[in-house]
PDB file of C-alpha atoms and ligand atoms in Angstrom:
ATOM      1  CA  UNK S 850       2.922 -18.753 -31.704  1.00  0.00           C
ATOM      2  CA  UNK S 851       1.440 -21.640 -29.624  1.00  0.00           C
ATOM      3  CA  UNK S 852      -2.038 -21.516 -27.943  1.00  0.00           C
ATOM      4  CA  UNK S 853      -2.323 -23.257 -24.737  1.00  0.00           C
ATOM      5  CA  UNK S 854      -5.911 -23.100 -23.205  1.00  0.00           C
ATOM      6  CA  UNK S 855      -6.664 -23.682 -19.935  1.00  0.00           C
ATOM      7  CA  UNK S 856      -9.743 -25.538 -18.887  1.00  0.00           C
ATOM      8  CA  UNK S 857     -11.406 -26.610 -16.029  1.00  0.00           C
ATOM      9  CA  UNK S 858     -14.214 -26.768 -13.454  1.00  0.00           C
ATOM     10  CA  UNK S 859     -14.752 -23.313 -11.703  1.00  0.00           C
ATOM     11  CA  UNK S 860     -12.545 -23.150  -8.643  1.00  0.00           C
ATOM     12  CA  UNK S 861     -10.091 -25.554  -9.779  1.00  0.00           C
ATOM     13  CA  UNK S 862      -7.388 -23.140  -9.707  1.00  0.00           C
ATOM     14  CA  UNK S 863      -7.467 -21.716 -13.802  1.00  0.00           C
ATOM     15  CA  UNK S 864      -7.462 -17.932 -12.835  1.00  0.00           C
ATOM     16  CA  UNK S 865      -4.495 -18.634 -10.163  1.00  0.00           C
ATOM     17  CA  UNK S 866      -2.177 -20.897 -12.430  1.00  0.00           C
ATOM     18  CA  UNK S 867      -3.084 -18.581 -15.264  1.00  0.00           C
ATOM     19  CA  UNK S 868      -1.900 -15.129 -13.069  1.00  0.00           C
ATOM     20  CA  UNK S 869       1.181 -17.036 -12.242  1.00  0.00           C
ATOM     21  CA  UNK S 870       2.480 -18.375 -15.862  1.00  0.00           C
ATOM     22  CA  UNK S 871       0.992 -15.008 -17.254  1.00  0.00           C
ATOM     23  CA  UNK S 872       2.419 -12.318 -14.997  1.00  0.00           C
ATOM     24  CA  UNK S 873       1.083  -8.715 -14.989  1.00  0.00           C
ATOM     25  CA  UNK S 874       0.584  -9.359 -19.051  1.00  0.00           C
ATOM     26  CA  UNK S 875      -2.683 -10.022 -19.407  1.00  0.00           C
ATOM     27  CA  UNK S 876      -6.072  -8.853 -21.153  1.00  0.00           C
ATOM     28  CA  UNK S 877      -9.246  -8.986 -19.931  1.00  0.00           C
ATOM     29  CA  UNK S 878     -12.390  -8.591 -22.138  1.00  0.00           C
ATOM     30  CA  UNK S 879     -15.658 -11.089 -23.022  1.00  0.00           C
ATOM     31  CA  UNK S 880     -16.736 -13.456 -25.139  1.00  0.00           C
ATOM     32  CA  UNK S 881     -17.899 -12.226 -28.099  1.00  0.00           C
ATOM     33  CA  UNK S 882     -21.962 -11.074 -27.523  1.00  0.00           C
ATOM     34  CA  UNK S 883     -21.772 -12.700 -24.160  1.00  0.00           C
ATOM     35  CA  UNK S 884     -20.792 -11.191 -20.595  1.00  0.00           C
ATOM     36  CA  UNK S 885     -18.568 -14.281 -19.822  1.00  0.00           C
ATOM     37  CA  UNK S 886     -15.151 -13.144 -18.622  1.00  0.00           C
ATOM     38  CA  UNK S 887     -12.513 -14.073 -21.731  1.00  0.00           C
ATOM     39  CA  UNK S 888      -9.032 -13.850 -20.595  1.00  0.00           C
ATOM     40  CA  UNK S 889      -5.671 -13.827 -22.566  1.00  0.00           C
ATOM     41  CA  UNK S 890      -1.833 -13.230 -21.816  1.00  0.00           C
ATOM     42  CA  UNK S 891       1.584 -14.564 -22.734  1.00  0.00           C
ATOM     43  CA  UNK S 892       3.555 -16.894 -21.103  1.00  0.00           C
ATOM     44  CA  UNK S 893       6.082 -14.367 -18.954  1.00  0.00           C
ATOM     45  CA  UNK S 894       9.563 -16.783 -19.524  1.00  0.00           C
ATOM     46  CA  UNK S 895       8.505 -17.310 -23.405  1.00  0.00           C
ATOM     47  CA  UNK S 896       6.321 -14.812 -24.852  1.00  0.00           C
ATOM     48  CA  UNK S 897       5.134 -17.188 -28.228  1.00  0.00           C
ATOM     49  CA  UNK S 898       3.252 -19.299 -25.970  1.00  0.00           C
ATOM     50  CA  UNK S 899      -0.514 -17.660 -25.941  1.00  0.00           C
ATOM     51  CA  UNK S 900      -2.491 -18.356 -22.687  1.00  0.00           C
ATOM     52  CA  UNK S 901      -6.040 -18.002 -22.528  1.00  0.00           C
ATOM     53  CA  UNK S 902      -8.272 -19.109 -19.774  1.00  0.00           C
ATOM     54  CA  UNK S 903     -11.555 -20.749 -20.761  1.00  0.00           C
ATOM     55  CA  UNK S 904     -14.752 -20.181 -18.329  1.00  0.00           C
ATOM     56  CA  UNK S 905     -15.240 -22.862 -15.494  1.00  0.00           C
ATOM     57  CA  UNK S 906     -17.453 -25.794 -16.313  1.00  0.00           C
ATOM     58  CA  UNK S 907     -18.133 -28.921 -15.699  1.00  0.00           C
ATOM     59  CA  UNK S 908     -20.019 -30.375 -18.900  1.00  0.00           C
ATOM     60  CA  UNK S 909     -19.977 -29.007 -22.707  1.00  0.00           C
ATOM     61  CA  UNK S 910     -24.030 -29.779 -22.844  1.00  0.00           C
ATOM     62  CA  UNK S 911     -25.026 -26.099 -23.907  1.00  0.00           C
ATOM     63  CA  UNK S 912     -26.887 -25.463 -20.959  1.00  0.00           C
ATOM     64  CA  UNK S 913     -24.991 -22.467 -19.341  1.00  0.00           C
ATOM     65  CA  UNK S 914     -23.393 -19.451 -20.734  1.00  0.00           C
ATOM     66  CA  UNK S 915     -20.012 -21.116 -19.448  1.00  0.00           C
ATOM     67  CA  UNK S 916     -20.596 -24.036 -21.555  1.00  0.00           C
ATOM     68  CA  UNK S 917     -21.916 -22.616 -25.100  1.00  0.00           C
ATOM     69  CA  UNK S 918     -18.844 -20.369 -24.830  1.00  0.00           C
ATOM     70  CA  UNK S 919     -16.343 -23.076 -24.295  1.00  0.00           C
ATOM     71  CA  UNK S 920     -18.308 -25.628 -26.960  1.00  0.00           C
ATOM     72  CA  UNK S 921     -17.561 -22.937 -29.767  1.00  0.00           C
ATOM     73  CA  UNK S 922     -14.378 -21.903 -28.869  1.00  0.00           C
ATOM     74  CA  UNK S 923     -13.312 -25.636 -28.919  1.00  0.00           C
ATOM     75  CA  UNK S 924     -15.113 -26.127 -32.244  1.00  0.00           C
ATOM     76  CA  UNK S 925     -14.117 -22.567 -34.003  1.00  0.00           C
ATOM     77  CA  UNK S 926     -11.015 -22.027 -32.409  1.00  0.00           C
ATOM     78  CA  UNK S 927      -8.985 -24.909 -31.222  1.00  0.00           C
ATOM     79  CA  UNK S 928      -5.681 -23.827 -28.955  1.00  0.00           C
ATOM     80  CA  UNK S 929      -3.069 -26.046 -29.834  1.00  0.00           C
ATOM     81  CA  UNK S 930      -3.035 -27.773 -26.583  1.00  0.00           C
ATOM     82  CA  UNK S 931      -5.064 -28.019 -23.890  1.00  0.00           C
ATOM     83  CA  UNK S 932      -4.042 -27.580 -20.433  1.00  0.00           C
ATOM     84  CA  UNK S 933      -7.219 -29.374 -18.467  1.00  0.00           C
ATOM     85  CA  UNK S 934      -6.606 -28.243 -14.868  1.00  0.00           C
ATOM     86  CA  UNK S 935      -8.222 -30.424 -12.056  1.00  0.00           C
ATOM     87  CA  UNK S 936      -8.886 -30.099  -8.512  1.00  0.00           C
ATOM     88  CA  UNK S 937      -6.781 -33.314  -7.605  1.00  0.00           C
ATOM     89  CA  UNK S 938      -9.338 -33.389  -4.180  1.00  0.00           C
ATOM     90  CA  UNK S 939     -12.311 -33.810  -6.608  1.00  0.00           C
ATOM     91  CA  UNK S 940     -10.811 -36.289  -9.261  1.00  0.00           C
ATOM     92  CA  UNK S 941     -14.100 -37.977  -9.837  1.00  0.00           C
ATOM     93  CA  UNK S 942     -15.725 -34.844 -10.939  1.00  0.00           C
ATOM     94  CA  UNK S 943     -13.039 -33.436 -12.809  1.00  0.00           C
ATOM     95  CA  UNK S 944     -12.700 -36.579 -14.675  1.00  0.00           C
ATOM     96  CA  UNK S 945     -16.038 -36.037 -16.030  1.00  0.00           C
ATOM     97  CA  UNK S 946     -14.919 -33.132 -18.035  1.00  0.00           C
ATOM     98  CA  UNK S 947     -11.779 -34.557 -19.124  1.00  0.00           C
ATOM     99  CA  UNK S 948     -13.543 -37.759 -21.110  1.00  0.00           C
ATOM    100  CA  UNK S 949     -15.439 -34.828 -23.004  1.00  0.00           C
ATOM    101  CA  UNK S 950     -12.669 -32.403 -23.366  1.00  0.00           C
ATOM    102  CA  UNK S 951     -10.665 -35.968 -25.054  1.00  0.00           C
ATOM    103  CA  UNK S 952     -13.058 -36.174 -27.704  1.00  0.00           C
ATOM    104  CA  UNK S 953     -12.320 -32.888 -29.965  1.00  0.00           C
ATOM    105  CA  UNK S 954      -8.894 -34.090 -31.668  1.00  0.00           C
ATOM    106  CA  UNK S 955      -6.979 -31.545 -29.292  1.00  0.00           C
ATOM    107  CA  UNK S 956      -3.674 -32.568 -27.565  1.00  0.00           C
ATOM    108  CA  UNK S 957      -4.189 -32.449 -23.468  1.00  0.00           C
ATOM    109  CA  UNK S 958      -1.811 -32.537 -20.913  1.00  0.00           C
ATOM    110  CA  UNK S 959      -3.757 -32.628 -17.058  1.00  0.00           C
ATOM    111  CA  UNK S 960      -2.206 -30.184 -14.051  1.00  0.00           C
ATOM    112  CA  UNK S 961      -3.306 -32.086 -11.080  1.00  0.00           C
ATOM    113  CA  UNK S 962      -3.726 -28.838  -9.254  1.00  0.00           C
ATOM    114  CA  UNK S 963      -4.092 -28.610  -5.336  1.00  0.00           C
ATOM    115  CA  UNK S 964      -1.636 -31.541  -4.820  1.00  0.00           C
ATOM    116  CA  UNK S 965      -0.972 -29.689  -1.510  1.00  0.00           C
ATOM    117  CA  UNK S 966      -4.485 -29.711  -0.194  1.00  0.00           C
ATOM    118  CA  UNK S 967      -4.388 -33.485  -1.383  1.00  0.00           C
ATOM    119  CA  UNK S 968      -1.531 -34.323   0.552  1.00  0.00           C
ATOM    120  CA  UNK S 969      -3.034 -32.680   3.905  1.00  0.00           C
ATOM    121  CA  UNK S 970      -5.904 -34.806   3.374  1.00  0.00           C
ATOM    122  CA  UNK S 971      -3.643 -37.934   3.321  1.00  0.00           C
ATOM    123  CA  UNK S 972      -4.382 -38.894  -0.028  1.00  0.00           C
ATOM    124  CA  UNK S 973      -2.610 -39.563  -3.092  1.00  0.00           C
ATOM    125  CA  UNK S 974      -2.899 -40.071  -6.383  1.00  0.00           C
ATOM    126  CA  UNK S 975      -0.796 -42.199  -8.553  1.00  0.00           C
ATOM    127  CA  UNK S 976      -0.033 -40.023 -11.525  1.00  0.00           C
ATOM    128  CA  UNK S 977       1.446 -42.889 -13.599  1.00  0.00           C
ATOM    129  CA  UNK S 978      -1.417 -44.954 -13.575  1.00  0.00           C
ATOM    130  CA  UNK S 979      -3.648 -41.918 -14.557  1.00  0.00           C
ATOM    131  CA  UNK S 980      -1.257 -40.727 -17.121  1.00  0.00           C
ATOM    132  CA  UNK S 981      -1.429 -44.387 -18.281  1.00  0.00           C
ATOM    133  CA  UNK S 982      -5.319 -44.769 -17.789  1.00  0.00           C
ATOM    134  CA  UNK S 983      -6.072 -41.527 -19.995  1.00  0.00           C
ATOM    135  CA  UNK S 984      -2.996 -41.889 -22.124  1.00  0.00           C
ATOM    136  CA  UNK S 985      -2.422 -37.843 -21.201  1.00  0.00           C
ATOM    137  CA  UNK S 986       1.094 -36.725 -19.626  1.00  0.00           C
ATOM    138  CA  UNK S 987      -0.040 -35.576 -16.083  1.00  0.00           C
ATOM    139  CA  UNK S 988       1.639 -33.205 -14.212  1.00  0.00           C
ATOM    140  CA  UNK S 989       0.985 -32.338 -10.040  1.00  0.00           C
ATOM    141  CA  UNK S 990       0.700 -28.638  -9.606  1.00  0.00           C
ATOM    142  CA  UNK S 991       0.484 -26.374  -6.749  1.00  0.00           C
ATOM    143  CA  UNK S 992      -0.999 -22.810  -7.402  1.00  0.00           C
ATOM    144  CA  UNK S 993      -0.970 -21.803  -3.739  1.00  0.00           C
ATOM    145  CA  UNK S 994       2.923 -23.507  -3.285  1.00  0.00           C
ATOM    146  CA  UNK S 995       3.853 -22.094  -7.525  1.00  0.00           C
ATOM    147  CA  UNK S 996       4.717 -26.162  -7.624  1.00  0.00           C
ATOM    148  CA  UNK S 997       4.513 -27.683 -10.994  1.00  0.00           C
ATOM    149  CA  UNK S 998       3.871 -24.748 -13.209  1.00  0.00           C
ATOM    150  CA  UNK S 999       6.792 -24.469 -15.383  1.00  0.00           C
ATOM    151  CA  UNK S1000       6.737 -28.077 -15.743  1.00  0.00           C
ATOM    152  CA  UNK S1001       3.493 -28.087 -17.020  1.00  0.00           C
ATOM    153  CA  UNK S1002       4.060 -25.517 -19.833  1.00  0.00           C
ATOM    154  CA  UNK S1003       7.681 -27.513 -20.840  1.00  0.00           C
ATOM    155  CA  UNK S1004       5.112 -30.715 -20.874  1.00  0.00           C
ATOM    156  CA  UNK S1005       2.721 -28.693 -22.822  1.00  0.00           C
ATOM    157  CA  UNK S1006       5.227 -27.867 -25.549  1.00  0.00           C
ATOM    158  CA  UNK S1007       6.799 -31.601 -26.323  1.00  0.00           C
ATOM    159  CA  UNK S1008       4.971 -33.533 -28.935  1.00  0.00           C
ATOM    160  CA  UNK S1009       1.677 -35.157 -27.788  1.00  0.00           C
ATOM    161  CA  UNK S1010      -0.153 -38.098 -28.992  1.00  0.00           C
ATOM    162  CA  UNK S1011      -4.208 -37.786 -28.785  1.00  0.00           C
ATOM    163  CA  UNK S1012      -5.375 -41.749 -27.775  1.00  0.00           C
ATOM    164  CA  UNK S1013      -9.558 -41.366 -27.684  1.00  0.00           C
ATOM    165  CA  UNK S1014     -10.769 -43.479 -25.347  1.00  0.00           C
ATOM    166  CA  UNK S1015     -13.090 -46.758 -26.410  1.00  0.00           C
ATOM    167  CA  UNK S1016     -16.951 -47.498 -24.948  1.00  0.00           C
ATOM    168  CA  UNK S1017     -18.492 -50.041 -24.689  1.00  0.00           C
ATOM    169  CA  UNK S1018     -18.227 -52.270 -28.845  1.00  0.00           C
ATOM    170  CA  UNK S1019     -22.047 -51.778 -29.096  1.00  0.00           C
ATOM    171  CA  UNK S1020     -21.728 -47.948 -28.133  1.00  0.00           C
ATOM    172  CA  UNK S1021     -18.659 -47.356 -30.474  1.00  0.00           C
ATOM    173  CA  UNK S1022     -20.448 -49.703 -33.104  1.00  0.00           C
ATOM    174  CA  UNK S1023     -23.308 -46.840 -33.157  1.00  0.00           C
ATOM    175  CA  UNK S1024     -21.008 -44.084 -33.103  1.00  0.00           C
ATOM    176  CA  UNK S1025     -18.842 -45.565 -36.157  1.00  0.00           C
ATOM    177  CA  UNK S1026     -22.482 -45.647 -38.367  1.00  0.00           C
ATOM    178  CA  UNK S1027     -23.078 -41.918 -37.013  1.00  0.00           C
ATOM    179  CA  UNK S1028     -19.620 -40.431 -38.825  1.00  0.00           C
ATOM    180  CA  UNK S1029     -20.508 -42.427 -41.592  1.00  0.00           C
ATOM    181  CA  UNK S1030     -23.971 -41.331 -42.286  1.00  0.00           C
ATOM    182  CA  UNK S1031     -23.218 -38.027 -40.777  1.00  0.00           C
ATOM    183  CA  UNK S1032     -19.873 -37.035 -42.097  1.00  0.00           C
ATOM    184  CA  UNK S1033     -19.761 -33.323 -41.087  1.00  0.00           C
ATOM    185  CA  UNK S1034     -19.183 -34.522 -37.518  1.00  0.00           C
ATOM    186  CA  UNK S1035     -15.693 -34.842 -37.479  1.00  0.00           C
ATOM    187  CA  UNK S1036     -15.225 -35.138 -33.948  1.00  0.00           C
ATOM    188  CA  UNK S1037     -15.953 -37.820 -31.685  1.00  0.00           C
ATOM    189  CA  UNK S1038     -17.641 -34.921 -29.697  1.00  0.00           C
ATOM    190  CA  UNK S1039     -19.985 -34.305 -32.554  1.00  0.00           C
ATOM    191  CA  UNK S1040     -20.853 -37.953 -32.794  1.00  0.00           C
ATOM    192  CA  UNK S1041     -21.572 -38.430 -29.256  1.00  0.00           C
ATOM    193  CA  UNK S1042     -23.471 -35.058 -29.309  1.00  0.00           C
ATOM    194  CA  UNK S1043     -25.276 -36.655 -32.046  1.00  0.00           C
ATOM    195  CA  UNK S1044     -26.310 -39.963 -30.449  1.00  0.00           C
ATOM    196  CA  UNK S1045     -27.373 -37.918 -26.749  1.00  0.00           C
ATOM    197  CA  UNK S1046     -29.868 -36.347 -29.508  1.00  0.00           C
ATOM    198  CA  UNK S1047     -28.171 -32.830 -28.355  1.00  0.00           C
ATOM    199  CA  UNK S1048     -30.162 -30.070 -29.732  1.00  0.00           C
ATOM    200  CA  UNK S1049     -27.591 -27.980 -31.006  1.00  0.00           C
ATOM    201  CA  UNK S1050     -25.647 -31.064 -33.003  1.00  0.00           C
ATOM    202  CA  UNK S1051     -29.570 -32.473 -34.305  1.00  0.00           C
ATOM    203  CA  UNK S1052     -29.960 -28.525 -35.892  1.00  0.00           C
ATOM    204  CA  UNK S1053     -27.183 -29.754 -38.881  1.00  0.00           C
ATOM    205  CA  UNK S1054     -29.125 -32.883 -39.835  1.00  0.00           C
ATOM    206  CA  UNK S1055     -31.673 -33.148 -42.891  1.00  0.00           C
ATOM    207  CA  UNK S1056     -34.246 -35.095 -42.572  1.00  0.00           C
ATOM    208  CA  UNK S1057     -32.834 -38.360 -43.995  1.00  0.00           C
ATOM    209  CA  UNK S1058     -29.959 -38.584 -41.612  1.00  0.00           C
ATOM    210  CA  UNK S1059     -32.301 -37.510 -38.751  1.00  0.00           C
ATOM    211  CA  UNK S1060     -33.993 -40.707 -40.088  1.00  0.00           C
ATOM    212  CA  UNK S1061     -31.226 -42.612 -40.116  1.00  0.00           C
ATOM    213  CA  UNK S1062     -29.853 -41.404 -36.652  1.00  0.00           C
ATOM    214  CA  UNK S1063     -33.074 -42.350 -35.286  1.00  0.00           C
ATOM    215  CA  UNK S1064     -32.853 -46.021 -35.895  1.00  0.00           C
ATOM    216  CA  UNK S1065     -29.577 -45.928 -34.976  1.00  0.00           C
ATOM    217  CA  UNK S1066     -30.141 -44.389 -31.754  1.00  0.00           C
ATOM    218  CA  UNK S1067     -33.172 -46.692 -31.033  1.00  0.00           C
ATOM    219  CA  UNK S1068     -31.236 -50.007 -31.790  1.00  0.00           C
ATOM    220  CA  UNK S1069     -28.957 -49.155 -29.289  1.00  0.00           C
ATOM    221  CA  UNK S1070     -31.311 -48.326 -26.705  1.00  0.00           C
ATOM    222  CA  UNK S1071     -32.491 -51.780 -27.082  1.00  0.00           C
ATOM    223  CA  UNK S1072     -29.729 -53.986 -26.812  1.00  0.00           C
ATOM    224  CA  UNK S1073     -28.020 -52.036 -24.012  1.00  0.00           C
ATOM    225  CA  UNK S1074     -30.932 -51.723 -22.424  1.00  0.00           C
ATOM    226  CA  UNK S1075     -31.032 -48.072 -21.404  1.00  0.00           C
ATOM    227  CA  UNK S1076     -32.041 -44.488 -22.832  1.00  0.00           C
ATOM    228  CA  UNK S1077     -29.465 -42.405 -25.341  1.00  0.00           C
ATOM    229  CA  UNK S1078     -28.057 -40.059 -22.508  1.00  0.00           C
ATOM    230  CA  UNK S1079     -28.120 -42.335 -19.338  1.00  0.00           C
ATOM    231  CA  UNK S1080     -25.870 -44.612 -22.025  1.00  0.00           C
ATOM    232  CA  UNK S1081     -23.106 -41.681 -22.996  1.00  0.00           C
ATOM    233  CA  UNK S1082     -23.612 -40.648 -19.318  1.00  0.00           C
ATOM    234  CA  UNK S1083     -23.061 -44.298 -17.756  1.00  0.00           C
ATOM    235  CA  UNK S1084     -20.200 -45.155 -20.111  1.00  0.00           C
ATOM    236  CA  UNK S1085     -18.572 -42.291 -18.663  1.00  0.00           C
ATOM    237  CA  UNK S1086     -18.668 -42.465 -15.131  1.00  0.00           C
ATOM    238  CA  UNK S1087     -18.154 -46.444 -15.442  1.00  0.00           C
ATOM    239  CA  UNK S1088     -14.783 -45.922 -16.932  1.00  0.00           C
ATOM    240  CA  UNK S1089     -13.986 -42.888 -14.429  1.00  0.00           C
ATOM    241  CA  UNK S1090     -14.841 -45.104 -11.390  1.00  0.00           C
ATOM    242  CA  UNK S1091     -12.685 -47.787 -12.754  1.00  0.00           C
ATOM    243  CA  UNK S1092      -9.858 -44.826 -13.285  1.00  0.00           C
ATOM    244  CA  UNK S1093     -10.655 -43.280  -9.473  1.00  0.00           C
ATOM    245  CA  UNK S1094     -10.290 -46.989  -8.178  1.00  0.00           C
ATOM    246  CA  UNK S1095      -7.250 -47.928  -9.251  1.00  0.00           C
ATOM    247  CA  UNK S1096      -4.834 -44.614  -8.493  1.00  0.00           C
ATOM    248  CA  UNK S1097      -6.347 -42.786  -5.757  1.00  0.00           C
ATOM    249  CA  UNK S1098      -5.284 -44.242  -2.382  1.00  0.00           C
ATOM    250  CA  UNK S1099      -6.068 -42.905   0.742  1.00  0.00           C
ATOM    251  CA  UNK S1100      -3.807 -43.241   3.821  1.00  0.00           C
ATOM    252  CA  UNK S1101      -6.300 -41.405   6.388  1.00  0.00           C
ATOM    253  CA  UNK S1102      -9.341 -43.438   5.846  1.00  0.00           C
ATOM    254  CA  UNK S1103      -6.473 -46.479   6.323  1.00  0.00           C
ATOM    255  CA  UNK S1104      -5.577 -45.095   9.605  1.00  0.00           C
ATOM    256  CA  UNK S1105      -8.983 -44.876  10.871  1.00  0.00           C
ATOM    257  CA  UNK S1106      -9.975 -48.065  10.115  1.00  0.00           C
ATOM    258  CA  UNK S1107      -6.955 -49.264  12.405  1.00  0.00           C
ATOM    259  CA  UNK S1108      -8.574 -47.386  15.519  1.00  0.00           C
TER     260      UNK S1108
HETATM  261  P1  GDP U 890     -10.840 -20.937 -10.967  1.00  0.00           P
HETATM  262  O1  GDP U 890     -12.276 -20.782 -10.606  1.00  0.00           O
HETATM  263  O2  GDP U 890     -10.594 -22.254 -11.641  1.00  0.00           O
HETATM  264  O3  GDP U 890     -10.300 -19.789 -11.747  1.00  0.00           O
HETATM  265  O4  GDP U 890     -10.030 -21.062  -9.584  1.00  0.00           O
HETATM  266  P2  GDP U 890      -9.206 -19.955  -8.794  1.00  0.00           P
HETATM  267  O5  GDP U 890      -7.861 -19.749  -9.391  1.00  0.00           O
HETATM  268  O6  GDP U 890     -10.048 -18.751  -8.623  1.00  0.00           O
HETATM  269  O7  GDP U 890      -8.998 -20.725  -7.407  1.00  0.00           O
HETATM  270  C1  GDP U 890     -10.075 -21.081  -6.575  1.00  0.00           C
HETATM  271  C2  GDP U 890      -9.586 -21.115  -5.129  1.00  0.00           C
HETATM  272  O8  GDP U 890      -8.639 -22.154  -4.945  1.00  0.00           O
HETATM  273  C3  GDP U 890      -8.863 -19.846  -4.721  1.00  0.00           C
HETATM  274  O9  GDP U 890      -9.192 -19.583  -3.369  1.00  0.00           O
HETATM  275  C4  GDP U 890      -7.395 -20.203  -4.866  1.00  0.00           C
HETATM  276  O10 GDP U 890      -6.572 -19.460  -4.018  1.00  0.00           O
HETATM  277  C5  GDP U 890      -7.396 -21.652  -4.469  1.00  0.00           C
HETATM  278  N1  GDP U 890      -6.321 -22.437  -5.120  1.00  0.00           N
HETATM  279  C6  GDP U 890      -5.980 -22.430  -6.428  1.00  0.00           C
HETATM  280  N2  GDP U 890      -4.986 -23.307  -6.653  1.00  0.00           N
HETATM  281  C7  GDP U 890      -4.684 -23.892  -5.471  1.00  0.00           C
HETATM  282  C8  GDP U 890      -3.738 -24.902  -5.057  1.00  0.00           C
HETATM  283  O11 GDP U 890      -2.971 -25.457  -5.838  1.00  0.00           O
HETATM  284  N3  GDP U 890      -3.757 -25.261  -3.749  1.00  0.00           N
HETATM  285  C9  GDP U 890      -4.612 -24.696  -2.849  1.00  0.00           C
HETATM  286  N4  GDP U 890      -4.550 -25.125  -1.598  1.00  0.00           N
HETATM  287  N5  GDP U 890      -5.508 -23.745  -3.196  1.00  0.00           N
HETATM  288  C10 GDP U 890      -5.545 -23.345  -4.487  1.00  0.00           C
HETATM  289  K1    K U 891     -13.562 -18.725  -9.078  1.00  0.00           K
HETATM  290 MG1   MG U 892     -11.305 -18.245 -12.740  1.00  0.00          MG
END
């Protein structure tokens, strides 16, 4: 049996590409203790491929419901792939989750979803150069057109590499000393969680690696000049503008310069 997850930002077409690759076979339950929706099927033209769609969010911080419920089902219960859908009109955003979502060990493939509404808006985005940029097969996908879908799954079920994507060397430097001082935080997810000071990753520390994490944390802060969390925050969305720059181009804004 192999468990493909689907994860995204809420409205970014999970619950319509899941009711098409599912079919009427579905369950629908919660999270366990929680009143989050927790959904699970089969695929309908191969019934060993598990589908489950994960809540909409847009971070793993544990702030919301959504969030905590996603964080431990990535941690607890990893699919075997996961299928990160994003609304191809708000790449920027989506992006934001992706970076995270590339940091648990966890083969990803990305349905750029909405490719029609994209199109409409005279915009495109080359999917070789993202595919490149995030060293993730990407696949455009149409819930509203069923464009893309099967593709995605056949995708989904070839062999995938997992590439994690480098910070900034003083960034990585500090997150290198953190998974050796810390070495219950497998996952470059832990390690960053670690570094932001998260409050949930701090909670498995004693008090000589909280020590050590400290002076860690505050060297950092010193020679790149910034706080813990605006760094892991401004890493991000420097390497997602640089990704947004150089695929999306868009055709309408060129026409109405010309007028
Ligand atoms: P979820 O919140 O991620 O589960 O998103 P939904 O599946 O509920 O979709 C949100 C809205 O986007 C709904 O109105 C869908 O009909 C619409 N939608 C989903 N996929 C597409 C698509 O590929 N193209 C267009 N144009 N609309 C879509
Ligand atoms: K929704
Ligand atoms: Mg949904």
């Amino acid at each position: 049996m192999t468990k493909i997850a689907l994860i995204g930002n809420p409205n970014s077409g999970k619950t319509s590409i899941f009711n098409i690759l599912t079919g009427s076979n579905q369950q629908v339950g919660n999270w366990p203790g929680v009143t989050v929706e927790c959904k699970t099927g089969h695929y309908k033209k191969d019934k060993t491929i598990a589908i489950q769609d994960l809540p909409g969010t847009y971070s793993l911080s544990p702030y919301t419901l959504e969030e905590q419920v996603t964080r431990n089902y990535l941690r607890e219960t990893p699919p075997d792939i996961l299928l990160n859908i994003i609304d191809a009109t708000n790449l920027e955003r989506s992006l934001y989750l992706t970076l995270q979502l590339m940091e648990f060990n966890i083969p990803i493939v990305i349905a750029l979803n909405m490719s029609d509404l994209l199109e409409y808006q005279g915009k495109k985005i080359d999917k070789e150069k993202l595919s490149y940029m995030l060293g993730l097969p990407v696949v455009p996908t149409s819930a509203l057109k069923n464009r893309g879908l099967d593709e995605v799954i056949r995708v989904a079920c070839q062999p995938l590499e997992i590439h994690p994507l480098d910070y900034d060397h003083r960034l990585e430097s500090a997150l290198a000393e953190i998974g050796q001082i810390c070495p219950h935080a497998r996952t470059r997810f832990e390690q960053i969680k670690l570094f932001e000071g998260d409050a949930l990753a701090l909670e498995s520390l004693n008090d000589a690696q909280r020590k050590e994490l400290n002076d860690i944390v505050a060297i950092t802060e010193k020679i790149m000049g910034d706080d813990q969390e605006a760094i892991i925050v401004n890493e991000r969305y420097d390497l997602i503008g640089q990704i947004v720059d150089l695929v999306v181009t868009n055709n309408s804004k060129g026409r109405l310069n010309l007028t």
